[in-house]
Structure formats: structure tokens, C-alpha cells
CSV table of C-alpha atoms and ligand atoms in Angstrom, one decimal:
chain,number,residue,atom,x,y,z
A,166,MET,CA,-140.0,-51.8,-173.8
A,167,GLY,CA,-137.0,-51.4,-171.5
A,168,SER,CA,-136.6,-53.3,-167.9
A,169,ALA,CA,-138.0,-50.0,-166.0
A,170,GLY,CA,-141.2,-50.8,-167.5
A,171,THR,CA,-144.4,-49.0,-169.0
A,172,ARG,CA,-147.6,-47.7,-167.4
A,173,LEU,CA,-150.7,-48.1,-169.4
A,174,ALA,CA,-154.3,-47.0,-168.6
A,175,THR,CA,-157.7,-47.6,-169.8
A,176,GLN,CA,-159.2,-44.5,-167.8
A,177,ASP,CA,-159.5,-42.1,-170.7
A,178,THR,CA,-162.6,-43.1,-172.3
A,179,ALA,CA,-166.0,-44.1,-171.0
A,180,ALA,CA,-166.5,-44.0,-166.8
A,181,PRO,CA,-165.9,-48.0,-166.0
A,182,ASN,CA,-166.1,-48.5,-162.1
A,183,ALA,CA,-163.9,-50.8,-160.4
A,184,MET,CA,-160.4,-49.6,-159.7
A,185,LEU,CA,-157.8,-52.1,-160.3
A,186,ARG,CA,-154.0,-51.7,-160.1
A,187,ALA,CA,-152.3,-54.6,-162.3
A,188,LEU,CA,-148.8,-55.7,-162.6
A,189,LEU,CA,-148.4,-57.3,-166.3
A,190,VAL,CA,-145.3,-59.6,-166.9
A,191,GLU,CA,-145.1,-59.6,-170.4
A,192,ASP,CA,-143.0,-59.2,-173.3
A,193,ASN,CA,-145.3,-58.3,-176.1
A,194,ALA,CA,-146.8,-54.8,-176.1
A,195,LEU,CA,-150.3,-55.7,-178.2
A,196,ASP,CA,-151.0,-58.5,-175.7
A,197,ALA,CA,-150.6,-56.2,-173.1
A,198,THR,CA,-153.1,-53.8,-174.5
A,199,LEU,CA,-155.6,-56.9,-175.4
A,200,VAL,CA,-155.4,-57.8,-171.7
A,201,LEU,CA,-156.1,-54.2,-170.7
A,202,ARG,CA,-158.7,-53.9,-173.2
A,203,ALA,CA,-160.8,-57.0,-171.9
A,204,LEU,CA,-160.4,-55.7,-168.4
A,205,TYR,CA,-161.8,-52.2,-169.5
A,206,LYS,CA,-164.9,-54.2,-171.5
A,207,ASP,CA,-165.8,-55.6,-168.1
A,208,SER,CA,-165.9,-52.3,-166.2
A,209,PHE,CA,-162.4,-52.5,-164.6
A,210,ASP,CA,-160.8,-49.4,-164.2
A,211,VAL,CA,-157.4,-50.3,-164.4
A,212,THR,CA,-154.0,-49.2,-164.4
A,213,ALA,CA,-150.9,-51.4,-165.0
A,214,ASP,CA,-147.4,-51.3,-165.0
A,215,VAL,CA,-145.9,-53.7,-167.6
A,216,VAL,CA,-142.7,-55.3,-166.7
A,217,GLN,CA,-140.5,-58.1,-168.3
A,218,ASP,CA,-137.5,-58.9,-166.1
A,219,GLU,CA,-137.1,-59.9,-162.0
A,220,ALA,CA,-135.3,-56.4,-161.3
A,221,ALA,CA,-138.3,-54.6,-162.3
A,222,PHE,CA,-140.9,-56.8,-161.2
A,223,THR,CA,-139.4,-56.6,-157.7
A,224,GLN,CA,-139.1,-53.0,-157.6
A,225,ARG,CA,-142.9,-52.4,-159.0
A,226,LEU,CA,-144.0,-54.7,-156.3
A,227,HIS,CA,-142.9,-52.3,-153.9
A,228,THR,CA,-142.9,-49.1,-155.2
A,229,ASN,CA,-146.4,-49.4,-156.7
A,230,PRO,CA,-148.1,-52.3,-154.9
A,231,PRO,CA,-150.6,-54.1,-157.4
A,232,ASP,CA,-154.1,-55.5,-156.5
A,233,VAL,CA,-153.2,-58.5,-159.1
A,234,VAL,CA,-150.2,-60.0,-161.3
A,235,LEU,CA,-150.8,-60.9,-164.6
A,236,ALA,CA,-148.0,-62.8,-165.8
A,237,ASP,CA,-147.3,-64.3,-169.2
A,238,TYR,CA,-145.8,-67.9,-168.7
A,239,ASN,CA,-143.2,-67.8,-172.0
A,240,LEU,CA,-140.9,-64.6,-171.5
A,241,PRO,CA,-137.8,-64.2,-173.5
A,242,ASN,CA,-135.4,-63.0,-170.6
A,243,TRP,CA,-137.5,-64.6,-167.6
A,244,GLU,CA,-139.3,-67.2,-166.6
A,245,GLY,CA,-143.0,-67.0,-165.7
A,246,MET,CA,-142.9,-69.3,-162.7
A,247,GLN,CA,-140.3,-67.2,-160.9
A,248,VAL,CA,-143.0,-64.7,-160.4
A,249,LEU,CA,-144.5,-67.0,-158.1
A,250,ALA,CA,-141.1,-67.3,-156.0
A,251,VAL,CA,-140.5,-63.7,-156.0
A,252,ILE,CA,-143.9,-62.9,-154.4
A,253,ARG,CA,-143.2,-66.1,-151.6
A,254,ARG,CA,-140.0,-64.5,-151.0
A,255,GLU,CA,-141.1,-61.1,-150.7
A,256,GLY,CA,-143.7,-62.6,-148.1
A,257,LEU,CA,-146.8,-60.8,-150.0
A,258,ASP,CA,-150.1,-61.9,-150.5
A,259,ILE,CA,-150.9,-60.6,-154.1
A,260,PRO,CA,-153.1,-62.8,-156.3
A,261,VAL,CA,-151.1,-63.9,-159.4
A,262,ILE,CA,-153.1,-65.3,-162.7
A,263,MET,CA,-150.6,-66.6,-165.4
A,264,VAL,CA,-152.1,-65.3,-168.9
A,265,THR,CA,-150.5,-67.1,-171.2
A,266,GLY,CA,-150.7,-68.3,-175.2
A,267,ALA,CA,-150.4,-72.1,-174.2
A,268,LEU,CA,-150.1,-74.0,-171.0
A,269,GLY,CA,-150.1,-77.7,-171.1
A,270,ASP,CA,-151.9,-79.4,-168.2
A,271,VAL,CA,-148.9,-80.3,-166.4
A,272,THR,CA,-147.3,-77.0,-166.1
A,273,ALA,CA,-150.7,-75.5,-165.4
A,274,VAL,CA,-150.9,-77.7,-162.3
A,275,GLU,CA,-147.3,-76.9,-161.4
A,276,CYS,CA,-148.2,-73.1,-161.6
A,277,ILE,CA,-151.3,-73.5,-159.6
A,278,LYS,CA,-148.9,-76.1,-156.9
A,279,GLN,CA,-146.2,-72.9,-157.0
A,280,GLY,CA,-149.2,-70.7,-155.8
A,281,ALA,CA,-150.6,-69.1,-158.7
A,282,THR,CA,-154.3,-68.4,-158.3
A,283,ASP,CA,-155.6,-69.3,-161.7
A,284,TYR,CA,-154.5,-69.2,-165.4
A,285,VAL,CA,-156.2,-67.8,-168.6
A,286,LEU,CA,-155.4,-68.5,-172.3
A,287,LYS,CA,-154.6,-65.7,-174.4
A,288,ASP,CA,-157.3,-66.6,-176.9
A,289,ASN,CA,-159.9,-66.8,-174.1
A,290,LEU,CA,-159.5,-63.3,-172.7
A,291,ALA,CA,-162.9,-62.9,-171.7
A,292,ARG,CA,-162.7,-65.1,-168.5
A,293,LEU,CA,-159.9,-62.9,-167.4
A,294,PRO,CA,-162.3,-60.6,-165.4
A,295,GLU,CA,-164.1,-63.0,-163.5
A,296,ALA,CA,-160.9,-64.7,-162.8
A,297,ILE,CA,-159.5,-61.6,-161.1
A,298,ARG,CA,-162.9,-60.7,-159.4
A,299,ARG,CA,-162.5,-64.5,-157.9
A,300,ALA,CA,-158.7,-64.0,-157.0
A,301,LEU,CA,-159.8,-60.7,-155.2
A,302,ARG,CA,-162.6,-62.2,-153.5
A,303,GLU,CA,-160.4,-64.9,-152.0
A,304,LYS,CA,-157.6,-62.8,-151.1
A,305,GLN,CA,-160.3,-60.4,-148.9
A,306,GLU,CA,-161.6,-63.8,-147.5
A,307,ARG,CA,-158.3,-65.0,-146.8
A,308,GLN,CA,-157.4,-61.5,-144.9
A,309,LEU,CA,-160.4,-61.6,-143.1
A,310,ARG,CA,-159.6,-65.2,-141.9
A,311,ARG,CA,-156.2,-64.0,-141.1
A,312,GLN,CA,-157.4,-61.2,-139.1
A,313,VAL,CA,-159.8,-63.2,-136.7
A,314,GLU,CA,-157.1,-65.8,-136.5
A,315,ASP,CA,-154.8,-63.1,-135.2
A,316,ASP,CA,-157.7,-61.3,-132.8
A,317,LEU,CA,-158.0,-65.0,-131.6
A,318,ALA,CA,-154.6,-65.5,-131.0
A,319,LYS,CA,-154.2,-62.1,-129.1
A,320,LYS,CA,-157.2,-62.9,-127.0
A,321,ALA,CA,-155.8,-66.2,-125.9
A,322,GLU,CA,-152.5,-64.6,-125.2
A,323,GLU,CA,-153.9,-61.8,-123.2
A,324,LEU,CA,-156.2,-64.4,-121.3
A,325,ALA,CA,-153.0,-66.9,-120.6
A,326,ARG,CA,-151.0,-63.8,-119.2
A,327,SER,CA,-154.0,-62.5,-117.2
A,328,ASN,CA,-154.6,-66.2,-115.9
A,329,ALA,CA,-150.6,-66.3,-114.8
A,330,ASP,CA,-151.1,-62.9,-113.2
A,331,LEU,CA,-154.4,-63.8,-111.2
A,332,GLU,CA,-152.5,-67.2,-110.3
A,333,GLN,CA,-149.2,-65.2,-108.9
A,334,PHE,CA,-151.6,-62.7,-106.9
A,335,ALA,CA,-153.4,-65.7,-105.6
A,336,TYR,CA,-150.3,-67.3,-104.8
A,337,VAL,CA,-148.3,-64.3,-103.3
A,338,ALA,CA,-151.5,-63.0,-101.1
A,339,SER,CA,-152.2,-66.3,-99.7
A,340,HIS,CA,-148.5,-66.9,-99.1
A,341,ASP,CA,-148.1,-63.6,-97.5
A,342,LEU,CA,-151.4,-63.5,-95.6
A,343,GLN,CA,-150.3,-66.9,-93.8
A,344,GLU,CA,-147.9,-65.1,-91.5
A,345,PRO,CA,-149.9,-62.1,-90.0
A,346,LEU,CA,-152.8,-64.5,-89.8
A,347,ARG,CA,-150.6,-66.7,-87.6
A,348,MET,CA,-150.2,-63.7,-85.0
A,349,VAL,CA,-153.8,-63.1,-85.1
A,350,THR,CA,-154.9,-66.6,-84.6
A,351,ALA,CA,-152.1,-67.2,-81.8
A,352,TYR,CA,-152.8,-64.3,-79.8
A,353,THR,CA,-156.6,-64.7,-80.2
A,354,GLN,CA,-156.1,-68.5,-78.9
A,355,LEU,CA,-153.8,-66.8,-76.0
A,356,LEU,CA,-156.5,-64.4,-75.0
A,357,GLY,CA,-159.0,-67.2,-74.9
A,358,GLU,CA,-157.0,-69.2,-72.7
A,359,ARG,CA,-155.9,-66.5,-70.4
A,360,TYR,CA,-158.9,-64.1,-69.9
A,361,LYS,CA,-161.6,-67.2,-70.2
A,362,GLY,CA,-164.1,-66.2,-67.1
A,363,ARG,CA,-162.1,-63.1,-66.1
A,364,LEU,CA,-163.9,-61.1,-68.2
A,365,ASP,CA,-167.6,-60.8,-68.7
A,366,GLU,CA,-169.7,-63.6,-70.9
A,367,SER,CA,-169.8,-61.5,-73.8
A,368,ALA,CA,-166.0,-61.0,-73.9
A,369,ASP,CA,-165.5,-64.8,-73.8
A,370,LYS,CA,-167.9,-65.1,-76.6
A,371,PHE,CA,-166.7,-62.5,-78.9
A,372,ILE,CA,-162.9,-64.0,-78.1
A,373,GLY,CA,-164.3,-67.1,-79.3
A,374,TYR,CA,-165.9,-65.8,-82.4
A,375,ALA,CA,-162.6,-64.2,-83.1
A,376,SER,CA,-160.6,-67.1,-82.5
A,377,GLU,CA,-163.0,-69.4,-84.8
A,378,GLY,CA,-162.9,-66.9,-87.7
A,379,ALA,CA,-159.1,-66.7,-87.8
A,380,GLN,CA,-159.0,-70.4,-87.9
A,381,ARG,CA,-161.6,-70.6,-90.8
A,382,MET,CA,-159.5,-68.0,-92.5
A,383,GLN,CA,-156.3,-69.9,-92.2
A,384,VAL,CA,-157.9,-72.7,-93.7
A,385,LEU,CA,-159.4,-70.8,-96.6
A,386,ILE,CA,-156.1,-69.5,-97.3
A,387,GLN,CA,-154.1,-73.0,-97.1
A,388,ASP,CA,-156.7,-74.4,-99.2
A,389,LEU,CA,-156.3,-71.4,-101.7
A,390,LEU,CA,-152.6,-71.7,-101.6
A,391,ALA,CA,-153.0,-75.4,-102.8
A,392,PHE,CA,-155.3,-74.6,-105.6
A,393,SER,CA,-152.6,-71.8,-106.9
A,394,ARG,CA,-150.0,-74.3,-106.5
A,395,VAL,CA,-151.3,-77.1,-108.9
A,396,GLY,CA,-150.2,-74.7,-111.9
A,397,ARG,CA,-146.9,-73.9,-110.4
A,398,LYS,CA,-145.8,-77.4,-109.7
A,399,GLU,CA,-143.2,-77.8,-112.2
A,400,SER,CA,-142.2,-81.5,-111.7
A,401,ALA,CA,-142.1,-83.7,-114.9
A,402,PRO,CA,-145.0,-86.3,-115.3
A,403,THR,CA,-143.9,-90.0,-114.5
A,404,SER,CA,-146.1,-93.2,-114.8
A,405,VAL,CA,-148.7,-93.2,-111.7
A,406,ASP,CA,-150.0,-96.6,-110.9
A,407,CYS,CA,-153.7,-95.5,-110.0
A,408,ASN,CA,-153.9,-98.9,-108.1
A,409,ALA,CA,-151.2,-97.8,-105.5
A,410,VAL,CA,-152.9,-94.2,-105.1
A,411,MET,CA,-156.0,-95.9,-104.1
A,412,LYS,CA,-154.4,-98.0,-101.6
A,413,GLU,CA,-152.5,-94.5,-100.1
A,414,VAL,CA,-156.0,-92.7,-100.4
A,415,GLN,CA,-158.3,-95.3,-98.8
A,416,GLN,CA,-155.3,-95.4,-96.0
A,417,THR,CA,-155.8,-91.6,-95.6
A,418,LEU,CA,-159.3,-91.7,-95.4
A,419,THR,CA,-159.3,-94.7,-92.9
A,420,SER,CA,-161.1,-92.7,-90.1
A,421,ALA,CA,-163.9,-91.2,-92.5
A,422,ILE,CA,-164.4,-94.7,-94.1
A,423,GLN,CA,-164.5,-96.4,-90.8
A,424,GLU,CA,-166.9,-94.0,-89.2
A,425,SER,CA,-169.2,-94.3,-92.0
A,426,GLY,CA,-169.0,-97.7,-92.6
A,427,ALA,CA,-168.5,-96.7,-96.6
A,428,VAL,CA,-167.8,-99.7,-98.5
A,429,VAL,CA,-165.1,-98.8,-101.3
A,430,THR,CA,-164.9,-101.2,-104.3
A,431,CYS,CA,-162.3,-100.4,-107.0
A,432,ALA,CA,-161.5,-102.3,-110.1
A,433,ASP,CA,-158.3,-102.6,-111.4
A,434,LEU,CA,-157.0,-99.4,-112.5
A,435,PRO,CA,-154.4,-98.1,-115.0
A,436,ALA,CA,-151.1,-96.3,-115.0
A,437,VAL,CA,-151.6,-92.6,-116.1
A,438,TRP,CA,-148.8,-90.2,-117.1
A,439,ALA,CA,-149.1,-87.5,-114.4
A,440,ASP,CA,-147.9,-86.2,-111.1
A,441,HIS,CA,-148.4,-88.9,-108.2
A,442,THR,CA,-149.2,-86.4,-105.4
A,443,GLN,CA,-151.8,-84.8,-107.8
A,444,VAL,CA,-153.5,-87.9,-108.8
A,445,ALA,CA,-153.9,-88.8,-105.3
A,446,GLN,CA,-155.4,-85.4,-104.5
A,447,VAL,CA,-158.0,-85.8,-107.1
A,448,PHE,CA,-158.9,-89.2,-105.9
A,449,GLN,CA,-158.9,-88.3,-102.3
A,450,ASN,CA,-161.4,-85.3,-102.8
A,451,LEU,CA,-163.7,-87.3,-105.0
A,452,ILE,CA,-163.9,-90.1,-102.7
A,453,GLY,CA,-163.7,-87.8,-99.7
A,454,ASN,CA,-166.5,-85.9,-101.1
A,455,ALA,CA,-168.5,-89.6,-101.8
A,456,ILE,CA,-168.1,-90.2,-97.9
A,457,LYS,CA,-169.1,-86.6,-97.0
A,458,PHE,CA,-172.2,-86.4,-99.0
A,459,ARG,CA,-173.8,-89.4,-98.4
A,460,GLY,CA,-177.5,-90.1,-98.0
A,461,LYS,CA,-179.5,-92.1,-95.5
A,462,GLU,CA,-177.7,-95.5,-96.8
A,463,THR,CA,-174.3,-96.7,-96.1
A,464,PRO,CA,-172.3,-95.1,-98.4
A,465,ALA,CA,-171.0,-97.6,-101.5
A,466,ILE,CA,-168.4,-96.1,-103.5
A,467,SER,CA,-167.1,-97.6,-106.9
A,468,VAL,CA,-163.9,-96.4,-108.7
A,469,ARG,CA,-163.2,-97.8,-112.2
A,470,ALA,CA,-161.5,-96.8,-115.5
A,471,GLU,CA,-162.3,-97.7,-118.8
A,472,LYS,CA,-159.8,-97.1,-121.9
A,473,GLN,CA,-161.3,-95.2,-124.6
A,474,ASP,CA,-159.9,-94.0,-128.1
A,475,GLN,CA,-157.2,-91.9,-126.8
A,476,GLN,CA,-157.5,-91.5,-123.0
A,477,TRP,CA,-158.5,-93.2,-119.8
A,478,LEU,CA,-162.0,-92.3,-118.4
A,479,PHE,CA,-162.1,-92.7,-114.9
A,480,THR,CA,-165.4,-93.0,-112.7
A,481,ILE,CA,-166.0,-92.6,-109.0
A,482,ALA,CA,-169.6,-93.4,-108.2
A,483,ASP,CA,-171.5,-93.0,-105.1
A,484,ASN,CA,-175.1,-93.4,-103.5
A,485,GLY,CA,-175.0,-90.2,-101.7
A,486,ILE,CA,-177.4,-87.2,-101.6
A,487,GLY,CA,-176.6,-86.4,-105.8
A,488,ILE,CA,-176.7,-82.7,-106.9
A,489,ALA,CA,-179.2,-81.1,-109.2
A,490,PRO,CA,-178.2,-80.9,-112.9
A,491,GLU,CA,-178.6,-77.5,-112.8
A,492,TYR,CA,-175.3,-76.8,-110.7
A,493,ALA,CA,-173.2,-79.5,-112.3
A,494,GLN,CA,-171.2,-76.9,-113.7
A,495,ASN,CA,-171.1,-74.8,-110.6
A,496,ILE,CA,-169.5,-76.9,-108.3
A,497,PHE,CA,-166.2,-76.9,-110.1
A,498,VAL,CA,-165.7,-73.2,-109.4
A,499,VAL,CA,-163.6,-72.1,-106.4
A,500,PHE,CA,-165.8,-71.6,-103.2
A,501,GLN,CA,-168.9,-72.4,-104.7
A,502,ARG,CA,-170.9,-74.8,-102.5
A,503,LEU,CA,-174.5,-76.2,-102.4
A,504,HIS,CA,-174.6,-76.3,-98.7
A,505,THR,CA,-174.0,-74.5,-95.2
A,506,ARG,CA,-170.7,-75.3,-93.3
A,507,THR,CA,-173.0,-76.6,-90.5
A,508,GLU,CA,-174.8,-78.9,-92.9
A,509,TYR,CA,-171.6,-80.4,-94.5
A,510,PRO,CA,-168.0,-79.1,-93.5
A,511,GLY,CA,-166.0,-77.8,-96.4
A,512,ASN,CA,-164.5,-74.7,-98.4
A,513,GLY,CA,-165.8,-75.7,-101.7
A,514,ILE,CA,-162.3,-75.8,-103.2
A,515,GLY,CA,-161.7,-79.5,-103.3
A,516,LEU,CA,-163.3,-80.0,-106.9
A,517,ALA,CA,-161.9,-76.6,-108.4
A,518,ILE,CA,-158.6,-78.3,-107.7
A,519,CYS,CA,-159.6,-81.5,-109.2
A,520,LYS,CA,-160.6,-79.7,-112.3
A,521,LYS,CA,-157.5,-77.7,-112.3
A,522,ILE,CA,-155.2,-80.9,-112.3
A,523,VAL,CA,-157.1,-82.8,-114.7
A,524,GLU,CA,-157.0,-79.8,-117.1
A,525,ARG,CA,-153.5,-79.7,-116.5
A,526,TYR,CA,-152.9,-83.0,-118.0
A,527,GLY,CA,-155.4,-82.3,-120.7
A,528,GLY,CA,-158.4,-84.3,-119.2
A,529,LYS,CA,-162.0,-83.0,-118.7
A,530,ILE,CA,-163.9,-83.4,-115.4
A,531,TRP,CA,-167.7,-83.6,-115.1
A,532,VAL,CA,-170.5,-85.0,-113.1
A,533,GLU,CA,-173.4,-87.2,-113.8
A,534,SER,CA,-176.1,-87.1,-111.0
A,535,GLN,CA,-179.8,-86.6,-109.8
A,536,PRO,CA,-180.8,-85.4,-106.3
A,537,ASP,CA,-181.3,-88.5,-103.8
A,538,ARG,CA,-179.9,-90.8,-106.7
A,539,GLY,CA,-176.0,-90.5,-106.1
A,540,SER,CA,-173.4,-89.0,-108.3
A,541,ALA,CA,-170.8,-90.5,-110.6
A,542,PHE,CA,-167.9,-88.3,-111.2
A,543,ARG,CA,-166.0,-88.6,-114.4
A,544,PHE,CA,-162.8,-87.4,-115.6
A,545,THR,CA,-160.3,-88.1,-118.5
A,546,ILE,CA,-156.6,-88.3,-118.6
A,547,PRO,CA,-155.4,-88.6,-121.9
A,548,LEU,CA,-152.9,-91.8,-123.1
A,549,HIS,CA,-149.3,-91.1,-122.9
A,550,GLY,CA,-147.6,-90.6,-126.4
A,551,SER,CA,-145.8,-94.4,-125.9
A,552,GLU,CA,-149.3,-95.9,-125.0
A,553,ARG,CA,-150.9,-94.3,-128.1
A,554,ASN,CA,-148.1,-95.9,-130.1
A,555,ASP,CA,-148.7,-99.4,-128.4
A,556,GLU,CA,-152.5,-98.9,-129.1
A,557,LYS,CA,-151.7,-98.4,-133.1
A,558,ARG,CA,-149.4,-101.6,-133.0
A,559,GLU,CA,-152.1,-103.6,-131.3
A,560,ALA,CA,-154.8,-102.7,-133.9
A,561,LEU,CA,-152.3,-103.5,-136.7
A,562,ALA,CA,-151.3,-106.9,-135.4
B,254,ADP,P1,-166.4,-78.9,-100.2
B,254,ADP,O1,-166.4,-80.2,-100.3
B,254,ADP,O2,-165.5,-78.2,-99.5
B,254,ADP,O3,-168.0,-78.4,-100.1
B,254,ADP,P2,-166.0,-79.2,-103.1
B,254,ADP,O4,-165.2,-78.5,-104.2
B,254,ADP,O5,-165.6,-80.5,-103.1
B,254,ADP,O6,-166.1,-78.6,-101.6
B,254,ADP,O7,-167.4,-79.5,-103.7
B,254,ADP,C1,-168.5,-78.4,-104.1
B,254,ADP,C2,-169.6,-78.9,-103.8
B,254,ADP,O8,-170.2,-80.1,-104.8
B,254,ADP,C3,-170.4,-79.5,-102.6
B,254,ADP,O9,-170.1,-78.3,-101.6
B,254,ADP,C4,-171.2,-80.5,-102.5
B,254,ADP,O10,-172.2,-79.5,-102.6
B,254,ADP,C5,-171.1,-80.8,-104.0
B,254,ADP,N1,-170.4,-82.2,-104.1
B,254,ADP,C6,-169.5,-82.6,-104.5
B,254,ADP,N2,-169.2,-83.9,-104.3
B,254,ADP,C7,-170.3,-84.4,-104.3
B,254,ADP,C8,-170.8,-85.7,-104.1
B,254,ADP,N3,-170.2,-86.9,-104.0
B,254,ADP,N4,-172.0,-85.7,-103.8
B,254,ADP,C9,-173.2,-84.4,-104.0
B,254,ADP,N5,-172.9,-83.5,-103.6
B,254,ADP,C10,-171.5,-83.1,-104.0
């Protein structure tokens, strides 16, 4: 046999059923015939190219791509193991079964390590058909898995792109809407001031509605802008001392705390790796809500944090009106509220901002609550890389 190889086939007698293209790396013509016969006996309709060296092998891989490669380990001109290297180099997914006279355990293990699917001894060729079927089955499963993974990756990419587009849209829209809206607000206010009592009573009312609507829209747009800015902020995370954040937030909320008589108790809090302003925003929104959605009793709000496996778990609990479990997810969606603005003021964006910030740092946020039983808002922030290492060192000490 020359290096160009030989083509053998079994389809000239009875009518077997499973079509198979095999590429045999074999120097012994009789052995090649025996291999084909073993396959034919097991109802494979096999066509096979037989080659003995790297050049012919590589050429056949491309001109007549096989379903399976059956390679003898001991060849005079080439090493059987190189077959595996060529297939890897060419980036192909073709099962290779070593079909060989004798193969020590160590060599067999090495072949499998290098990527062979199986090995079959020449004096046990009856095992070959099943080995091929298994290899083809595994290849099919691999391809299916790869396809599912590719589809998933594509979907994730599309989703990320459409999220980025949406975010960009929300940002541009809310940013650019501010300017004309400022005009509307300013002129309706001016109309109100200048013509109040000079037109009829309905006109005063209409101007009042228009002015109120424009102001509300301004707040909505500012909130939306704040929401879309969360993802845009590029500042690198730093160590943020949550005790300091809590002090600031209590300062900002002084009038709400005093008016409601709220008692805020706060345990010693850790530092987290994040953006200071964003952490403050989360605390402020949650504590602000705990005061706003108070019940009949004086608000009692507690803030604490506990270290879990790889994260900090923060809890901000109140004794307010609580939330029915069926709304526990909805409230984190932009503009979702459970009350009218006359009952409780707000736009329904505070918790959506908290969620976006927490998730940006790889954490989660949720609420545990029952109506009239108060609420516990909980969120996690993963430990920073260096803190994780400290953890490991402590565990080893
Ligand atoms: P807003 O406060 O402007 O309504 P949020 O996004 O902060 O918007 O909250 C969404 C909704 O979640 C609120 O309208 C309220 O129904 C519910 N909620 C939030 N915090 C609390 C709380 N501490 N107790 C009870 N309900 C709450």
C-alpha cells in the first residue's frame, strides 16, 4: 500500500444497514480486511480509506472526512499516537479508536489521556462494533451539548446587547427630555403666578393640574435617569465602611426620623468592596422606606450584617405595614408600587435602584415580610478577593 492509501468497502454482498465512513491507519492489509469484516458482520455498511502515514492521513481527513478513525498503535512509518495529535491540531471532533495487536495498560491509559475514545485488541475484534457505536453516540451527545451551549451563549449575548441598548435609550431619553420639560414646568408656573385669579376658576384649576403634572414628570425623569446611571457609573470599587455610610444616611434622613420618632438601631457593620455613593443609596432607600411605610406604632428599624460563607448578608428590618408575599418580587421592578401616591408618596423606583446596585456587585436582594408584621429587607454583597483569602488563612490557622 502506498502513502496515497487504499479504499475498501463491504457493500458488495448482503444489505447491511448502518452507513459508516471509517479511516483506517493500518499497515497490514489482512488486518484491515479483518476489521472491515468484523464491522460488516455487525451490519455496518462501511466504506474505509486505509492509510499509513501522516501526509495521507491528513489529506484524507479533509478530502473524505470519516465518522471514525481506527488506528493501529504499532506502525512501521508512523506512531499511532500521532493520529490523536493531528486530529487535535486540525481542530476536528472525530472519535479515534486504537485497534492494535497488544497494548500495555500504561500505553492504553496514555492513549485515552491523549484523546482516544477507546482501544480494541485485534484478537477481540468482536468488541469493535459496540466500541464504534458508543463513540458515535458520545460524539452526537457532545455535539448536542455544544449546540445547546452555543445557543445559550448567543441568547445571553443578545440579551446583554438589548439590555445595553435599553439602558442607553433610557439614559438618552430621560436626559434629553429634561430640557423641554424644564420649559414646560417653568412656563406653567409662570402662567399660574401671573394669571391666577385673572381668568376664571376653571383656568386656575387647569393651570394647577398642568403645573403639578409637569413637576411630577420631572421627578419621574430624574428617578429614571438615576436608575439608568447605576449601570453607567464606571468608578472602580473601593473599601466602603458601612458604619460611616449609616451615619451619613441618618443625617440625610434626620427630618423624616424626627417627624416619625423612628428609632434606628444599628449593629457594628463591615466594610464592603463597592462604590460609596451607591452603597449609601441602598441604605437610604431601604431606611427611607422603613420610615415611610410605617404602621400605627413608632417605627423601630434595625440594621445588621452577618458574614456568611463568601458574602456579607445585610438585614434592614422594620415594624411597618409589611408586604403580602405575592408582591415580594414585583416591588423590585421599576415603577411598581402597592399604594397610591396619596396614601404614600413615591414613584416606585427606589427598590429597583437597590436591586440594580446590589446585583452590579454580584449580590442578591429580597424581602421577607407579612402584612402588618413588618418587613426584613435582606441583601448580600460578595466578599472581596482579599477578604476571601483572609477567610482561608483563618480557617487554616
Ligand atoms: P416607592 O417607595 O417610591 O413606592 P420603592 O421601589 O422604594 O418605591 O418601593 C416599591 C413598593 O414596595 C412601595 O410602594 C411599597 O408598596 C413597597 N415597600 C417598599 N419598602 C417597604 C417597607 N419597608 N414596608 C412595606 N412596604 C414596602
